[in-house]
mmCIF file of C-alpha atoms in Angstrom:
data_model
loop_
_atom_site.group_PDB
_atom_site.id
_atom_site.type_symbol
_atom_site.label_atom_id
_atom_site.label_comp_id
_atom_site.label_asym_id
_atom_site.label_seq_id
_atom_site.Cartn_x
_atom_site.Cartn_y
_atom_site.Cartn_z
ATOM 1 C CA GLU A 15 -1.075 0.227 -28.583
ATOM 2 C CA LEU A 16 -2.551 -2.281 -26.003
ATOM 3 C CA LYS A 17 -5.480 -1.489 -24.365
ATOM 4 C CA VAL A 18 -7.124 -3.425 -21.287
ATOM 5 C CA GLU A 19 -10.663 -2.298 -19.492
ATOM 6 C CA GLN A 20 -12.244 -3.938 -16.900
ATOM 7 C CA ASN A 21 -15.790 -2.819 -15.381
ATOM 8 C CA PRO A 22 -16.763 -1.975 -13.246
ATOM 9 C CA LEU A 23 -14.030 0.054 -11.487
ATOM 10 C CA PHE A 24 -16.294 -0.297 -8.155
ATOM 11 C CA LEU A 25 -18.002 -2.624 -6.983
ATOM 12 C CA SER A 26 -21.038 -3.202 -4.129
ATOM 13 C CA MET A 27 -22.272 -5.589 -3.800
ATOM 14 C CA GLN A 28 -23.994 -7.512 -0.739
ATOM 15 C CA GLU A 29 -23.090 -11.872 1.108
ATOM 16 C CA GLY A 30 -24.246 -14.322 -0.497
ATOM 17 C CA LYS A 31 -24.521 -12.464 -4.115
ATOM 18 C CA ASN A 32 -23.567 -13.855 -7.587
ATOM 19 C CA TYR A 33 -21.107 -11.239 -10.154
ATOM 20 C CA THR A 34 -19.492 -11.105 -12.678
ATOM 21 C CA ILE A 35 -16.607 -8.687 -12.877
ATOM 22 C CA TYR A 36 -15.384 -7.822 -16.973
ATOM 23 C CA CYS A 37 -12.179 -7.356 -18.290
ATOM 24 C CA ASN A 38 -11.910 -5.958 -21.990
ATOM 25 C CA TYR A 39 -8.947 -5.856 -23.983
ATOM 26 C CA SER A 40 -7.397 -5.040 -27.411
ATOM 27 C CA THR A 41 -5.317 -6.717 -29.040
ATOM 28 C CA THR A 42 -4.660 -10.539 -29.715
ATOM 29 C CA SER A 43 -3.831 -12.420 -26.934
ATOM 30 C CA ASP A 44 -4.160 -16.089 -25.300
ATOM 31 C CA ARG A 45 -2.663 -14.854 -22.369
ATOM 32 C CA LEU A 46 -4.693 -13.773 -19.533
ATOM 33 C CA TYR A 47 -3.688 -13.454 -15.540
ATOM 34 C CA TRP A 48 -5.746 -12.283 -13.046
ATOM 35 C CA TYR A 49 -4.491 -11.068 -9.358
ATOM 36 C CA ARG A 50 -5.408 -9.365 -6.414
ATOM 37 C CA GLN A 51 -4.527 -7.113 -4.057
ATOM 38 C CA ASP A 52 -5.491 -5.796 -0.797
ATOM 39 C CA PRO A 53 -5.471 -2.623 0.252
ATOM 40 C CA GLY A 54 -2.079 -0.737 0.979
ATOM 41 C CA LYS A 55 -0.520 -4.753 -0.177
ATOM 42 C CA SER A 56 0.746 -6.196 -3.302
ATOM 43 C CA LEU A 57 -0.189 -8.099 -5.976
ATOM 44 C CA GLU A 58 -1.331 -11.497 -5.918
ATOM 45 C CA SER A 59 -1.429 -14.235 -8.934
ATOM 46 C CA LEU A 60 -4.870 -15.486 -8.750
ATOM 47 C CA PHE A 61 -5.667 -17.340 -11.972
ATOM 48 C CA VAL A 62 -3.275 -17.862 -15.230
ATOM 49 C CA LEU A 63 -5.562 -18.375 -18.166
ATOM 50 C CA LEU A 64 -2.764 -19.881 -21.621
ATOM 51 C CA SER A 65 -5.766 -20.698 -24.320
ATOM 52 C CA ASN A 66 -9.716 -19.811 -25.936
ATOM 53 C CA GLY A 67 -11.864 -20.795 -23.459
ATOM 54 C CA ALA A 68 -9.350 -22.152 -19.943
ATOM 55 C CA VAL A 69 -11.729 -21.689 -17.160
ATOM 56 C CA LYS A 70 -9.896 -22.160 -13.972
ATOM 57 C CA GLN A 71 -11.990 -22.020 -10.431
ATOM 58 C CA GLU A 72 -10.071 -21.351 -6.838
ATOM 59 C CA GLY A 73 -13.262 -21.254 -4.381
ATOM 60 C CA ARG A 74 -16.042 -19.131 -5.121
ATOM 61 C CA LEU A 75 -13.623 -17.593 -7.925
ATOM 62 C CA MET A 76 -14.226 -18.651 -11.412
ATOM 63 C CA ALA A 77 -12.288 -16.879 -14.303
ATOM 64 C CA SER A 78 -12.823 -17.734 -18.435
ATOM 65 C CA LEU A 79 -10.642 -16.593 -20.732
ATOM 66 C CA ASP A 80 -11.945 -16.173 -24.930
ATOM 67 C CA THR A 81 -9.618 -14.932 -26.898
ATOM 68 C CA LYS A 82 -11.553 -14.686 -30.188
ATOM 69 C CA ALA A 83 -14.035 -12.024 -28.361
ATOM 70 C CA ARG A 84 -11.294 -10.767 -26.270
ATOM 71 C CA LEU A 85 -12.575 -11.337 -22.866
ATOM 72 C CA SER A 86 -12.324 -12.613 -19.710
ATOM 73 C CA THR A 87 -14.584 -12.632 -17.344
ATOM 74 C CA LEU A 88 -14.758 -12.998 -13.299
ATOM 75 C CA HIS A 89 -17.449 -14.441 -12.297
ATOM 76 C CA ILE A 90 -17.874 -13.912 -7.971
ATOM 77 C CA THR A 91 -19.954 -16.537 -6.177
ATOM 78 C CA ALA A 92 -22.275 -16.314 -3.192
ATOM 79 C CA ALA A 93 -19.862 -13.221 -2.249
ATOM 80 C CA VAL A 94 -18.483 -13.438 1.088
ATOM 81 C CA HIS A 95 -16.469 -10.374 3.087
ATOM 82 C CA ASP A 96 -12.868 -11.597 2.868
ATOM 83 C CA LEU A 97 -12.855 -10.700 -0.867
ATOM 84 C CA SER A 98 -13.278 -7.603 -0.518
ATOM 85 C CA ALA A 99 -10.364 -6.607 -2.258
ATOM 86 C CA THR A 100 -9.381 -5.179 -5.591
ATOM 87 C CA TYR A 101 -8.381 -7.423 -8.875
ATOM 88 C CA PHE A 102 -6.635 -6.860 -11.892
ATOM 89 C CA CYS A 103 -6.595 -8.584 -15.271
ATOM 90 C CA ALA A 104 -3.536 -7.705 -17.390
ATOM 91 C CA VAL A 105 -2.486 -8.905 -20.521
ATOM 92 C CA ASP A 106 0.433 -10.693 -22.413
ATOM 93 C CA ILE A 107 1.352 -8.468 -25.341
ATOM 94 C CA PRO A 108 3.275 -11.081 -27.717
ATOM 95 C CA PRO A 109 7.282 -11.431 -27.242
ATOM 96 C CA GLN A 110 9.874 -9.460 -28.262
ATOM 97 C CA GLY A 111 13.191 -9.854 -27.822
ATOM 98 C CA GLY A 112 12.710 -12.524 -25.983
ATOM 99 C CA SER A 113 10.633 -11.288 -23.025
ATOM 100 C CA GLU A 114 7.398 -10.607 -22.409
ATOM 101 C CA LYS A 115 5.012 -7.352 -20.695
ATOM 102 C CA LEU A 116 1.690 -7.161 -19.071
ATOM 103 C CA VAL A 117 -0.545 -4.810 -19.351
ATOM 104 C CA PHE A 118 -2.779 -4.280 -15.988
ATOM 105 C CA GLY A 119 -6.677 -3.028 -16.409
ATOM 106 C CA LYS A 120 -7.703 -0.451 -14.055
ATOM 107 C CA GLY A 121 -9.042 -2.724 -11.408
ATOM 108 C CA THR A 122 -12.087 -3.591 -10.182
ATOM 109 C CA LYS A 123 -12.677 -2.647 -6.293
ATOM 110 C CA LEU A 124 -14.947 -4.719 -4.422
ATOM 111 C CA THR A 125 -16.828 -4.449 -1.393
ATOM 112 C CA VAL A 126 -18.569 -7.256 0.384
ATOM 113 C CA ASN A 127 -21.320 -6.297 2.438
ATOM 114 C CA PRO A 128 -22.627 -7.646 5.839
ATOM 115 C CA ASP B 20 12.570 -18.173 -0.973
ATOM 116 C CA ALA B 21 11.874 -14.641 0.694
ATOM 117 C CA GLY B 22 9.751 -13.450 -2.646
ATOM 118 C CA VAL B 23 10.515 -9.653 -4.597
ATOM 119 C CA ILE B 24 12.598 -7.732 -1.876
ATOM 120 C CA GLN B 25 11.919 -4.007 -2.499
ATOM 121 C CA SER B 26 14.013 -1.596 -0.052
ATOM 122 C CA PRO B 27 12.893 1.074 0.996
ATOM 123 C CA ARG B 28 9.475 0.720 1.905
ATOM 124 C CA HIS B 29 8.722 4.469 2.548
ATOM 125 C CA GLU B 30 10.049 7.096 0.861
ATOM 126 C CA VAL B 31 9.542 11.337 1.635
ATOM 127 C CA THR B 32 11.701 13.348 0.528
ATOM 128 C CA GLU B 33 11.743 17.223 -1.247
ATOM 129 C CA MET B 34 11.819 18.154 -5.083
ATOM 130 C CA GLY B 35 14.095 18.574 -6.292
ATOM 131 C CA GLN B 36 16.247 15.027 -4.396
ATOM 132 C CA GLU B 37 18.075 12.575 -5.717
ATOM 133 C CA VAL B 38 15.336 8.658 -4.859
ATOM 134 C CA THR B 39 16.923 5.418 -5.773
ATOM 135 C CA LEU B 40 14.340 2.294 -5.455
ATOM 136 C CA ARG B 41 16.077 -1.116 -5.046
ATOM 137 C CA CYS B 42 15.257 -4.359 -5.827
ATOM 138 C CA LYS B 43 15.656 -7.914 -6.222
ATOM 139 C CA PRO B 44 14.254 -10.267 -7.806
ATOM 140 C CA ILE B 45 14.029 -14.324 -7.442
ATOM 141 C CA SER B 46 16.314 -16.118 -7.433
ATOM 142 C CA GLY B 47 16.612 -17.884 -11.306
ATOM 143 C CA HIS B 48 13.741 -15.765 -12.346
ATOM 144 C CA ASN B 49 15.010 -13.808 -15.463
ATOM 145 C CA SER B 50 12.346 -11.284 -16.357
ATOM 146 C CA LEU B 51 11.934 -8.089 -14.454
ATOM 147 C CA PHE B 52 9.326 -4.873 -13.899
ATOM 148 C CA TRP B 53 9.239 -1.814 -12.523
ATOM 149 C CA TYR B 54 5.487 -0.520 -12.196
ATOM 150 C CA ARG B 55 4.231 2.210 -10.566
ATOM 151 C CA GLN B 56 0.592 2.934 -8.878
ATOM 152 C CA THR B 57 -1.586 5.838 -8.791
ATOM 153 C CA MET B 58 -4.513 6.014 -7.604
ATOM 154 C CA MET B 59 -5.393 8.326 -11.390
ATOM 155 C CA ARG B 60 -3.593 6.231 -13.297
ATOM 156 C CA GLY B 61 -3.022 3.156 -12.060
ATOM 157 C CA LEU B 62 -0.533 0.767 -12.853
ATOM 158 C CA GLU B 63 1.877 1.329 -15.169
ATOM 159 C CA LEU B 64 4.790 -0.660 -16.256
ATOM 160 C CA LEU B 65 8.160 1.762 -16.721
ATOM 161 C CA ILE B 66 10.148 -0.552 -17.776
ATOM 162 C CA TYR B 67 11.980 -4.404 -17.740
ATOM 163 C CA PHE B 68 14.788 -6.202 -18.168
ATOM 164 C CA ASN B 69 14.910 -9.220 -19.709
ATOM 165 C CA ASN B 70 18.522 -11.154 -18.328
ATOM 166 C CA ASN B 71 20.292 -7.438 -16.830
ATOM 167 C CA VAL B 72 19.087 -6.106 -20.481
ATOM 168 C CA PRO B 73 16.610 -3.160 -20.942
ATOM 169 C CA ILE B 74 13.706 -4.538 -23.174
ATOM 170 C CA ASP B 75 11.328 -1.692 -23.210
ATOM 171 C CA ASP B 76 11.897 1.609 -21.772
ATOM 172 C CA SER B 77 9.120 3.352 -23.225
ATOM 173 C CA GLY B 78 6.927 3.556 -20.212
ATOM 174 C CA MET B 79 9.491 5.472 -18.345
ATOM 175 C CA PRO B 80 7.803 9.505 -18.000
ATOM 176 C CA GLU B 81 11.314 11.115 -18.285
ATOM 177 C CA ASP B 82 14.515 11.991 -18.385
ATOM 178 C CA ARG B 83 14.767 11.987 -14.840
ATOM 179 C CA PHE B 84 13.534 7.845 -14.363
ATOM 180 C CA SER B 85 16.344 6.332 -14.912
ATOM 181 C CA ALA B 86 16.781 2.159 -14.177
ATOM 182 C CA LYS B 87 19.659 -0.487 -14.252
ATOM 183 C CA MET B 88 20.327 -4.279 -13.585
ATOM 184 C CA PRO B 89 23.800 -5.302 -13.187
ATOM 185 C CA ASN B 90 23.469 -8.262 -12.527
ATOM 186 C CA ALA B 91 20.609 -10.966 -12.178
ATOM 187 C CA SER B 92 19.835 -10.444 -8.232
ATOM 188 C CA PHE B 93 19.661 -6.302 -8.494
ATOM 189 C CA SER B 94 17.998 -3.428 -10.047
ATOM 190 C CA THR B 95 17.698 0.119 -9.367
ATOM 191 C CA LEU B 96 15.191 2.845 -10.168
ATOM 192 C CA LYS B 97 16.238 6.414 -9.679
ATOM 193 C CA ILE B 98 14.101 9.922 -10.395
ATOM 194 C CA GLN B 99 16.180 12.875 -10.331
ATOM 195 C CA PRO B 100 15.612 15.184 -9.092
ATOM 196 C CA SER B 101 11.548 14.011 -8.238
ATOM 197 C CA GLU B 102 9.071 16.544 -8.239
ATOM 198 C CA PRO B 103 5.512 16.708 -5.903
ATOM 199 C CA ARG B 104 4.401 14.280 -8.945
ATOM 200 C CA ASP B 105 6.077 11.153 -8.678
ATOM 201 C CA SER B 106 4.392 10.481 -5.684
ATOM 202 C CA ALA B 107 3.275 6.909 -5.929
ATOM 203 C CA VAL B 108 3.732 3.236 -4.668
ATOM 204 C CA TYR B 109 6.893 1.415 -7.570
ATOM 205 C CA PHE B 110 6.460 -2.001 -6.983
ATOM 206 C CA CYS B 111 9.228 -4.034 -9.024
ATOM 207 C CA ALA B 112 8.312 -7.679 -9.982
ATOM 208 C CA SER B 113 10.203 -10.924 -11.324
ATOM 209 C CA SER B 114 8.811 -13.650 -13.483
ATOM 210 C CA PHE B 115 10.777 -16.942 -15.418
ATOM 211 C CA TRP B 116 10.351 -16.208 -19.232
ATOM 212 C CA GLY B 117 10.547 -19.516 -20.727
ATOM 213 C CA SER B 118 7.952 -21.269 -17.777
ATOM 214 C CA GLY B 119 5.072 -20.651 -20.642
ATOM 215 C CA ALA B 120 3.112 -18.450 -18.750
ATOM 216 C CA ASN B 121 4.541 -14.713 -17.436
ATOM 217 C CA VAL B 122 3.681 -14.893 -14.177
ATOM 218 C CA LEU B 123 4.677 -11.807 -12.090
ATOM 219 C CA THR B 124 5.520 -12.170 -8.222
ATOM 220 C CA PHE B 125 5.405 -8.347 -6.446
ATOM 221 C CA GLY B 126 7.465 -7.251 -4.022
ATOM 222 C CA ALA B 127 5.794 -5.000 -1.051
ATOM 223 C CA GLY B 128 6.054 -1.691 -2.902
ATOM 224 C CA SER B 129 8.198 0.945 -2.480
ATOM 225 C CA ARG B 130 6.191 4.015 -0.991
ATOM 226 C CA LEU B 131 7.410 7.264 -2.853
ATOM 227 C CA THR B 132 6.320 11.117 -1.483
ATOM 228 C CA VAL B 133 8.056 14.300 -2.855
ATOM 229 C CA LEU B 134 6.834 16.867 -0.511
#
């Protein structure tokens, strides 16, 4: 059974600081996704990482994927309050019946304090 | 496109009642997923469909849960009878399988409270 583990689960940080969220997974996969969820809202896609060494950046967020280590990181640079949200990573299970299913980590709740 | 549409947005019911949640995926998407989110268990995949066919229902908690997708534009998740432990937010998501990436678009969710 595929396991996706994120750490930390809770992160409180000061504005302007840098930090990294880690996502480990237990089976071979070269597809990893990051989503953001604001309180009481739905999930929105942030990044799609489709190969070993893939790196994507959007504003103060940068995601990377190391498929050999089965590890993805989400790096936050110079955090601002607007980044406060819960961040999920999700991994594809290899296709069955012509489709794939995503298994999500438990999420990292990020709070950025002024 | 209006995105993935779920109804109802909120449902409060009493234990033992039947609950039906509805989902309209994005037009052209061929995969549909039902997830359940709780504080304790996080985001759990209940079932997913590809081209209206159920592919994996191993996440469905028990026989009280059932899901159907009679056509490409509609799916239901039914709980009968409902129990307090079913209280959660239920998300429907859709994607286009075959595009090289399985990027899910989520609906707004249906918040279920079973008293």
